[in-house]
Amino acid sequence: MPLASGEHALTYVTQAPPVFFGWRPSLVAATLLSPAATASLVYAVIAAGTARDDLGRCPAGEPASNAPMSEAGVA
């Protein structure tokens, strides 16, 4: 049986998350916490892979771009 027929026909097929079908507390918790856990893991990997810390400080050895310079060019 086709889901849609005719020209420019759209069919939206959605399935509710398992929390609506499950009755075990562990299934409900896993369904509700999975997006937050995934986002936290992605953020942790990106934060660990960047040269800057979470506060945006420049890495050691690099002068800040907005540091005041004297006429001799030495801060």
PDB file of N, CA and C in Angstrom:
ATOM      1  N   MET A   1       0.842  -1.169   0.000  1.00  0.00           N
ATOM      2  CA  MET A   1       0.000   0.000   0.000  1.00  0.00           C
ATOM      3  C   MET A   1       0.894   1.242   0.000  1.00  0.00           C
ATOM      4  N   PRO A   2       0.743   2.108  -0.956  1.00  0.00           N
ATOM      5  CA  PRO A   2       1.564   3.316  -0.998  1.00  0.00           C
ATOM      6  C   PRO A   2       1.143   4.291   0.106  1.00  0.00           C
ATOM      7  N   LEU A   3       2.142   5.029   0.594  1.00  0.00           N
ATOM      8  CA  LEU A   3       1.853   6.004   1.638  1.00  0.00           C
ATOM      9  C   LEU A   3       1.212   7.263   1.082  1.00  0.00           C
ATOM     10  N   ALA A   4       1.562   7.613  -0.138  1.00  0.00           N
ATOM     11  CA  ALA A   4       1.007   8.821  -0.739  1.00  0.00           C
ATOM     12  C   ALA A   4       0.747   8.567  -2.213  1.00  0.00           C
ATOM     13  N   SER A   5      -0.196   9.275  -2.752  1.00  0.00           N
ATOM     14  CA  SER A   5      -0.467   9.158  -4.181  1.00  0.00           C
ATOM     15  C   SER A   5      -0.824  10.538  -4.715  1.00  0.00           C
ATOM     16  N   GLY A   6      -0.698  10.693  -5.983  1.00  0.00           N
ATOM     17  CA  GLY A   6      -1.013  11.970  -6.594  1.00  0.00           C
ATOM     18  C   GLY A   6       0.220  12.841  -6.725  1.00  0.00           C
ATOM     19  N   GLU A   7       0.043  13.923  -7.477  1.00  0.00           N
ATOM     20  CA  GLU A   7       1.153  14.832  -7.711  1.00  0.00           C
ATOM     21  C   GLU A   7       1.371  15.717  -6.481  1.00  0.00           C
ATOM     22  N   HIS A   8       2.623  15.876  -6.097  1.00  0.00           N
ATOM     23  CA  HIS A   8       3.015  16.705  -4.959  1.00  0.00           C
ATOM     24  C   HIS A   8       2.395  16.240  -3.640  1.00  0.00           C
ATOM     25  N   ALA A   9       2.153  14.975  -3.521  1.00  0.00           N
ATOM     26  CA  ALA A   9       1.581  14.465  -2.281  1.00  0.00           C
ATOM     27  C   ALA A   9       2.687  14.275  -1.246  1.00  0.00           C
ATOM     28  N   LEU A  10       2.436  14.714  -0.056  1.00  0.00           N
ATOM     29  CA  LEU A  10       3.383  14.558   1.044  1.00  0.00           C
ATOM     30  C   LEU A  10       2.761  13.681   2.114  1.00  0.00           C
ATOM     31  N   THR A  11       3.563  12.835   2.654  1.00  0.00           N
ATOM     32  CA  THR A  11       3.106  11.992   3.740  1.00  0.00           C
ATOM     33  C   THR A  11       4.105  12.094   4.870  1.00  0.00           C
ATOM     34  N   TYR A  12       3.641  12.373   6.034  1.00  0.00           N
ATOM     35  CA  TYR A  12       4.494  12.474   7.204  1.00  0.00           C
ATOM     36  C   TYR A  12       4.274  11.242   8.069  1.00  0.00           C
ATOM     37  N   VAL A  13       5.337  10.509   8.269  1.00  0.00           N
ATOM     38  CA  VAL A  13       5.274   9.319   9.101  1.00  0.00           C
ATOM     39  C   VAL A  13       6.090   9.608  10.345  1.00  0.00           C
ATOM     40  N   THR A  14       5.455   9.606  11.468  1.00  0.00           N
ATOM     41  CA  THR A  14       6.153   9.871  12.724  1.00  0.00           C
ATOM     42  C   THR A  14       5.899   8.729  13.684  1.00  0.00           C
ATOM     43  N   GLN A  15       6.836   8.557  14.554  1.00  0.00           N
ATOM     44  CA  GLN A  15       6.697   7.539  15.585  1.00  0.00           C
ATOM     45  C   GLN A  15       7.039   8.198  16.908  1.00  0.00           C
ATOM     46  N   ALA A  16       6.202   8.004  17.866  1.00  0.00           N
ATOM     47  CA  ALA A  16       6.433   8.594  19.182  1.00  0.00           C
ATOM     48  C   ALA A  16       7.627   7.921  19.842  1.00  0.00           C
ATOM     49  N   PRO A  17       8.338   8.650  20.692  1.00  0.00           N
ATOM     50  CA  PRO A  17       9.461   8.035  21.391  1.00  0.00           C
ATOM     51  C   PRO A  17       8.981   6.902  22.292  1.00  0.00           C
ATOM     52  N   PRO A  18       9.869   5.983  22.637  1.00  0.00           N
ATOM     53  CA  PRO A  18       9.473   4.819  23.420  1.00  0.00           C
ATOM     54  C   PRO A  18       8.918   5.162  24.794  1.00  0.00           C
ATOM     55  N   VAL A  19       9.120   6.381  25.266  1.00  0.00           N
ATOM     56  CA  VAL A  19       8.604   6.724  26.583  1.00  0.00           C
ATOM     57  C   VAL A  19       7.079   6.616  26.613  1.00  0.00           C
ATOM     58  N   PHE A  20       6.453   6.792  25.473  1.00  0.00           N
ATOM     59  CA  PHE A  20       5.007   6.690  25.433  1.00  0.00           C
ATOM     60  C   PHE A  20       4.524   5.238  25.388  1.00  0.00           C
ATOM     61  N   PHE A  21       5.415   4.339  25.021  1.00  0.00           N
ATOM     62  CA  PHE A  21       5.037   2.934  24.933  1.00  0.00           C
ATOM     63  C   PHE A  21       5.616   2.104  26.072  1.00  0.00           C
ATOM     64  N   GLY A  22       6.631   2.629  26.736  1.00  0.00           N
ATOM     65  CA  GLY A  22       7.290   1.873  27.794  1.00  0.00           C
ATOM     66  C   GLY A  22       6.729   2.223  29.151  1.00  0.00           C
ATOM     67  N   TRP A  23       6.775   1.287  30.038  1.00  0.00           N
ATOM     68  CA  TRP A  23       6.276   1.517  31.386  1.00  0.00           C
ATOM     69  C   TRP A  23       7.373   1.388  32.428  1.00  0.00           C
ATOM     70  N   ARG A  24       8.544   0.875  32.016  1.00  0.00           N
ATOM     71  CA  ARG A  24       9.643   0.719  32.973  1.00  0.00           C
ATOM     72  C   ARG A  24      10.312   2.067  33.213  1.00  0.00           C
ATOM     73  N   PRO A  25      10.609   2.397  34.467  1.00  0.00           N
ATOM     74  CA  PRO A  25      11.272   3.676  34.768  1.00  0.00           C
ATOM     75  C   PRO A  25      12.627   3.822  34.079  1.00  0.00           C
ATOM     76  N   SER A  26      13.339   2.723  33.904  1.00  0.00           N
ATOM     77  CA  SER A  26      14.643   2.817  33.242  1.00  0.00           C
ATOM     78  C   SER A  26      14.496   3.215  31.771  1.00  0.00           C
ATOM     79  N   LEU A  27      13.472   2.738  31.106  1.00  0.00           N
ATOM     80  CA  LEU A  27      13.224   3.101  29.711  1.00  0.00           C
ATOM     81  C   LEU A  27      12.813   4.566  29.591  1.00  0.00           C
ATOM     82  N   VAL A  28      11.982   5.014  30.508  1.00  0.00           N
ATOM     83  CA  VAL A  28      11.560   6.414  30.513  1.00  0.00           C
ATOM     84  C   VAL A  28      12.765   7.319  30.749  1.00  0.00           C
ATOM     85  N   ALA A  29      13.604   6.984  31.730  1.00  0.00           N
ATOM     86  CA  ALA A  29      14.784   7.799  32.039  1.00  0.00           C
ATOM     87  C   ALA A  29      15.763   7.814  30.866  1.00  0.00           C
ATOM     88  N   ALA A  30      15.984   6.673  30.255  1.00  0.00           N
ATOM     89  CA  ALA A  30      16.915   6.605  29.127  1.00  0.00           C
ATOM     90  C   ALA A  30      16.413   7.435  27.949  1.00  0.00           C
ATOM     91  N   THR A  31      15.125   7.412  27.700  1.00  0.00           N
ATOM     92  CA  THR A  31      14.558   8.181  26.597  1.00  0.00           C
ATOM     93  C   THR A  31      14.667   9.680  26.846  1.00  0.00           C
ATOM     94  N   LEU A  32      14.412  10.106  28.061  1.00  0.00           N
ATOM     95  CA  LEU A  32      14.425  11.532  28.364  1.00  0.00           C
ATOM     96  C   LEU A  32      15.833  12.083  28.536  1.00  0.00           C
ATOM     97  N   LEU A  33      16.778  11.268  28.982  1.00  0.00           N
ATOM     98  CA  LEU A  33      18.133  11.741  29.239  1.00  0.00           C
ATOM     99  C   LEU A  33      19.079  11.571  28.052  1.00  0.00           C
ATOM    100  N   SER A  34      18.714  10.790  27.071  1.00  0.00           N
ATOM    101  CA  SER A  34      19.604  10.546  25.932  1.00  0.00           C
ATOM    102  C   SER A  34      19.992  11.815  25.174  1.00  0.00           C
ATOM    103  N   PRO A  35      19.078  12.721  24.849  1.00  0.00           N
ATOM    104  CA  PRO A  35      19.499  13.942  24.138  1.00  0.00           C
ATOM    105  C   PRO A  35      20.465  14.799  24.950  1.00  0.00           C
ATOM    106  N   ALA A  36      20.224  14.940  26.240  1.00  0.00           N
ATOM    107  CA  ALA A  36      21.119  15.742  27.083  1.00  0.00           C
ATOM    108  C   ALA A  36      22.484  15.080  27.207  1.00  0.00           C
ATOM    109  N   ALA A  37      22.508  13.773  27.328  1.00  0.00           N
ATOM    110  CA  ALA A  37      23.784  13.064  27.432  1.00  0.00           C
ATOM    111  C   ALA A  37      24.575  13.176  26.131  1.00  0.00           C
ATOM    112  N   THR A  38      23.905  13.087  25.008  1.00  0.00           N
ATOM    113  CA  THR A  38      24.580  13.215  23.719  1.00  0.00           C
ATOM    114  C   THR A  38      25.142  14.619  23.536  1.00  0.00           C
ATOM    115  N   ALA A  39      24.366  15.633  23.886  1.00  0.00           N
ATOM    116  CA  ALA A  39      24.839  17.013  23.764  1.00  0.00           C
ATOM    117  C   ALA A  39      26.027  17.268  24.682  1.00  0.00           C
ATOM    118  N   SER A  40      25.993  16.722  25.885  1.00  0.00           N
ATOM    119  CA  SER A  40      27.109  16.899  26.816  1.00  0.00           C
ATOM    120  C   SER A  40      28.376  16.239  26.290  1.00  0.00           C
ATOM    121  N   LEU A  41      28.242  15.075  25.706  1.00  0.00           N
ATOM    122  CA  LEU A  41      29.398  14.374  25.162  1.00  0.00           C
ATOM    123  C   LEU A  41      29.991  15.136  23.978  1.00  0.00           C
ATOM    124  N   VAL A  42      29.157  15.656  23.107  1.00  0.00           N
ATOM    125  CA  VAL A  42      29.645  16.436  21.967  1.00  0.00           C
ATOM    126  C   VAL A  42      30.364  17.683  22.454  1.00  0.00           C
ATOM    127  N   TYR A  43      29.801  18.380  23.439  1.00  0.00           N
ATOM    128  CA  TYR A  43      30.442  19.581  23.975  1.00  0.00           C
ATOM    129  C   TYR A  43      31.784  19.236  24.608  1.00  0.00           C
ATOM    130  N   ALA A  44      31.846  18.140  25.345  1.00  0.00           N
ATOM    131  CA  ALA A  44      33.099  17.750  25.997  1.00  0.00           C
ATOM    132  C   ALA A  44      34.183  17.438  24.974  1.00  0.00           C
ATOM    133  N   VAL A  45      33.836  16.774  23.900  1.00  0.00           N
ATOM    134  CA  VAL A  45      34.821  16.446  22.864  1.00  0.00           C
ATOM    135  C   VAL A  45      35.310  17.717  22.173  1.00  0.00           C
ATOM    136  N   ILE A  46      34.405  18.631  21.875  1.00  0.00           N
ATOM    137  CA  ILE A  46      34.806  19.886  21.234  1.00  0.00           C
ATOM    138  C   ILE A  46      35.661  20.723  22.182  1.00  0.00           C
ATOM    139  N   ALA A  47      35.275  20.800  23.454  1.00  0.00           N
ATOM    140  CA  ALA A  47      36.044  21.582  24.426  1.00  0.00           C
ATOM    141  C   ALA A  47      37.426  20.984  24.642  1.00  0.00           C
ATOM    142  N   ALA A  48      37.542  19.670  24.628  1.00  0.00           N
ATOM    143  CA  ALA A  48      38.847  19.033  24.817  1.00  0.00           C
ATOM    144  C   ALA A  48      39.732  19.207  23.585  1.00  0.00           C
ATOM    145  N   GLY A  49      39.138  19.361  22.433  1.00  0.00           N
ATOM    146  CA  GLY A  49      39.916  19.466  21.206  1.00  0.00           C
ATOM    147  C   GLY A  49      40.312  20.873  20.819  1.00  0.00           C
ATOM    148  N   THR A  50      39.838  21.863  21.521  1.00  0.00           N
ATOM    149  CA  THR A  50      40.157  23.243  21.163  1.00  0.00           C
ATOM    150  C   THR A  50      41.390  23.732  21.914  1.00  0.00           C
ATOM    151  N   ALA A  51      42.074  24.715  21.344  1.00  0.00           N
ATOM    152  CA  ALA A  51      43.285  25.246  21.971  1.00  0.00           C
ATOM    153  C   ALA A  51      42.946  26.218  23.093  1.00  0.00           C
ATOM    154  N   ARG A  52      41.757  26.763  23.089  1.00  0.00           N
ATOM    155  CA  ARG A  52      41.355  27.711  24.130  1.00  0.00           C
ATOM    156  C   ARG A  52      40.631  26.972  25.248  1.00  0.00           C
ATOM    157  N   ASP A  53      40.663  27.567  26.431  1.00  0.00           N
ATOM    158  CA  ASP A  53      39.907  26.962  27.518  1.00  0.00           C
ATOM    159  C   ASP A  53      38.464  27.453  27.445  1.00  0.00           C
ATOM    160  N   ASP A  54      37.637  27.047  28.374  1.00  0.00           N
ATOM    161  CA  ASP A  54      36.225  27.400  28.324  1.00  0.00           C
ATOM    162  C   ASP A  54      35.972  28.883  28.555  1.00  0.00           C
ATOM    163  N   LEU A  55      36.935  29.614  29.108  1.00  0.00           N
ATOM    164  CA  LEU A  55      36.743  31.032  29.376  1.00  0.00           C
ATOM    165  C   LEU A  55      37.179  31.903  28.211  1.00  0.00           C
ATOM    166  N   GLY A  56      37.740  31.333  27.168  1.00  0.00           N
ATOM    167  CA  GLY A  56      38.123  32.088  25.995  1.00  0.00           C
ATOM    168  C   GLY A  56      39.493  32.729  26.085  1.00  0.00           C
ATOM    169  N   ARG A  57      40.307  32.332  27.048  1.00  0.00           N
ATOM    170  CA  ARG A  57      41.650  32.889  27.190  1.00  0.00           C
ATOM    171  C   ARG A  57      42.506  32.419  26.030  1.00  0.00           C
ATOM    172  N   CYS A  58      43.410  33.286  25.567  1.00  0.00           N
ATOM    173  CA  CYS A  58      44.322  32.908  24.492  1.00  0.00           C
ATOM    174  C   CYS A  58      45.285  31.843  24.996  1.00  0.00           C
ATOM    175  N   PRO A  59      45.694  30.932  24.160  1.00  0.00           N
ATOM    176  CA  PRO A  59      46.661  29.919  24.569  1.00  0.00           C
ATOM    177  C   PRO A  59      47.979  30.559  25.007  1.00  0.00           C
ATOM    178  N   ALA A  60      48.718  29.870  25.841  1.00  0.00           N
ATOM    179  CA  ALA A  60      49.990  30.386  26.349  1.00  0.00           C
ATOM    180  C   ALA A  60      50.941  30.654  25.186  1.00  0.00           C
ATOM    181  N   GLY A  61      51.649  31.770  25.251  1.00  0.00           N
ATOM    182  CA  GLY A  61      52.611  32.100  24.215  1.00  0.00           C
ATOM    183  C   GLY A  61      52.080  33.029  23.151  1.00  0.00           C
ATOM    184  N   GLU A  62      50.784  33.182  23.066  1.00  0.00           N
ATOM    185  CA  GLU A  62      50.208  34.078  22.072  1.00  0.00           C
ATOM    186  C   GLU A  62      49.772  35.369  22.761  1.00  0.00           C
ATOM    187  N   PRO A  63      50.239  36.528  22.292  1.00  0.00           N
ATOM    188  CA  PRO A  63      49.790  37.780  22.902  1.00  0.00           C
ATOM    189  C   PRO A  63      48.338  38.069  22.519  1.00  0.00           C
ATOM    190  N   ALA A  64      47.649  38.718  23.391  1.00  0.00           N
ATOM    191  CA  ALA A  64      46.276  39.096  23.089  1.00  0.00           C
ATOM    192  C   ALA A  64      46.273  40.126  21.967  1.00  0.00           C
ATOM    193  N   SER A  65      45.319  40.053  21.093  1.00  0.00           N
ATOM    194  CA  SER A  65      45.282  40.959  19.945  1.00  0.00           C
ATOM    195  C   SER A  65      44.941  42.387  20.357  1.00  0.00           C
ATOM    196  N   ASN A  66      44.319  42.571  21.516  1.00  0.00           N
ATOM    197  CA  ASN A  66      43.944  43.909  21.952  1.00  0.00           C
ATOM    198  C   ASN A  66      44.877  44.435  23.044  1.00  0.00           C
ATOM    199  N   ALA A  67      46.061  43.852  23.188  1.00  0.00           N
ATOM    200  CA  ALA A  67      47.015  44.301  24.201  1.00  0.00           C
ATOM    201  C   ALA A  67      47.588  45.654  23.793  1.00  0.00           C
ATOM    202  N   PRO A  68      47.725  46.582  24.754  1.00  0.00           N
ATOM    203  CA  PRO A  68      48.293  47.889  24.409  1.00  0.00           C
ATOM    204  C   PRO A  68      49.767  47.753  24.044  1.00  0.00           C
ATOM    205  N   MET A  69      50.173  48.450  23.012  1.00  0.00           N
ATOM    206  CA  MET A  69      51.557  48.392  22.553  1.00  0.00           C
ATOM    207  C   MET A  69      52.202  49.762  22.760  1.00  0.00           C
ATOM    208  N   SER A  70      53.459  49.750  23.173  1.00  0.00           N
ATOM    209  CA  SER A  70      54.192  51.013  23.304  1.00  0.00           C
ATOM    210  C   SER A  70      54.729  51.418  21.930  1.00  0.00           C
ATOM    211  N   GLU A  71      55.375  52.549  21.866  1.00  0.00           N
ATOM    212  CA  GLU A  71      55.885  53.025  20.586  1.00  0.00           C
ATOM    213  C   GLU A  71      56.990  52.130  20.047  1.00  0.00           C
ATOM    214  N   ALA A  72      57.722  51.466  20.937  1.00  0.00           N
ATOM    215  CA  ALA A  72      58.799  50.586  20.492  1.00  0.00           C
ATOM    216  C   ALA A  72      58.251  49.243  20.014  1.00  0.00           C
ATOM    217  N   GLY A  73      56.965  48.997  20.228  1.00  0.00           N
ATOM    218  CA  GLY A  73      56.373  47.744  19.791  1.00  0.00           C
ATOM    219  C   GLY A  73      56.460  46.649  20.832  1.00  0.00           C
ATOM    220  N   VAL A  74      56.876  46.989  22.051  1.00  0.00           N
ATOM    221  CA  VAL A  74      56.962  46.007  23.124  1.00  0.00           C
ATOM    222  C   VAL A  74      55.945  46.391  24.171  1.00  0.00           C
ATOM    223  N   ALA A  75      55.161  45.441  24.596  1.00  0.00           N
ATOM    224  CA  ALA A  75      54.132  45.733  25.594  1.00  0.00           C
ATOM    225  C   ALA A  75      54.731  45.881  26.966  1.00  0.00           C
TER     226      ALA A  75
END
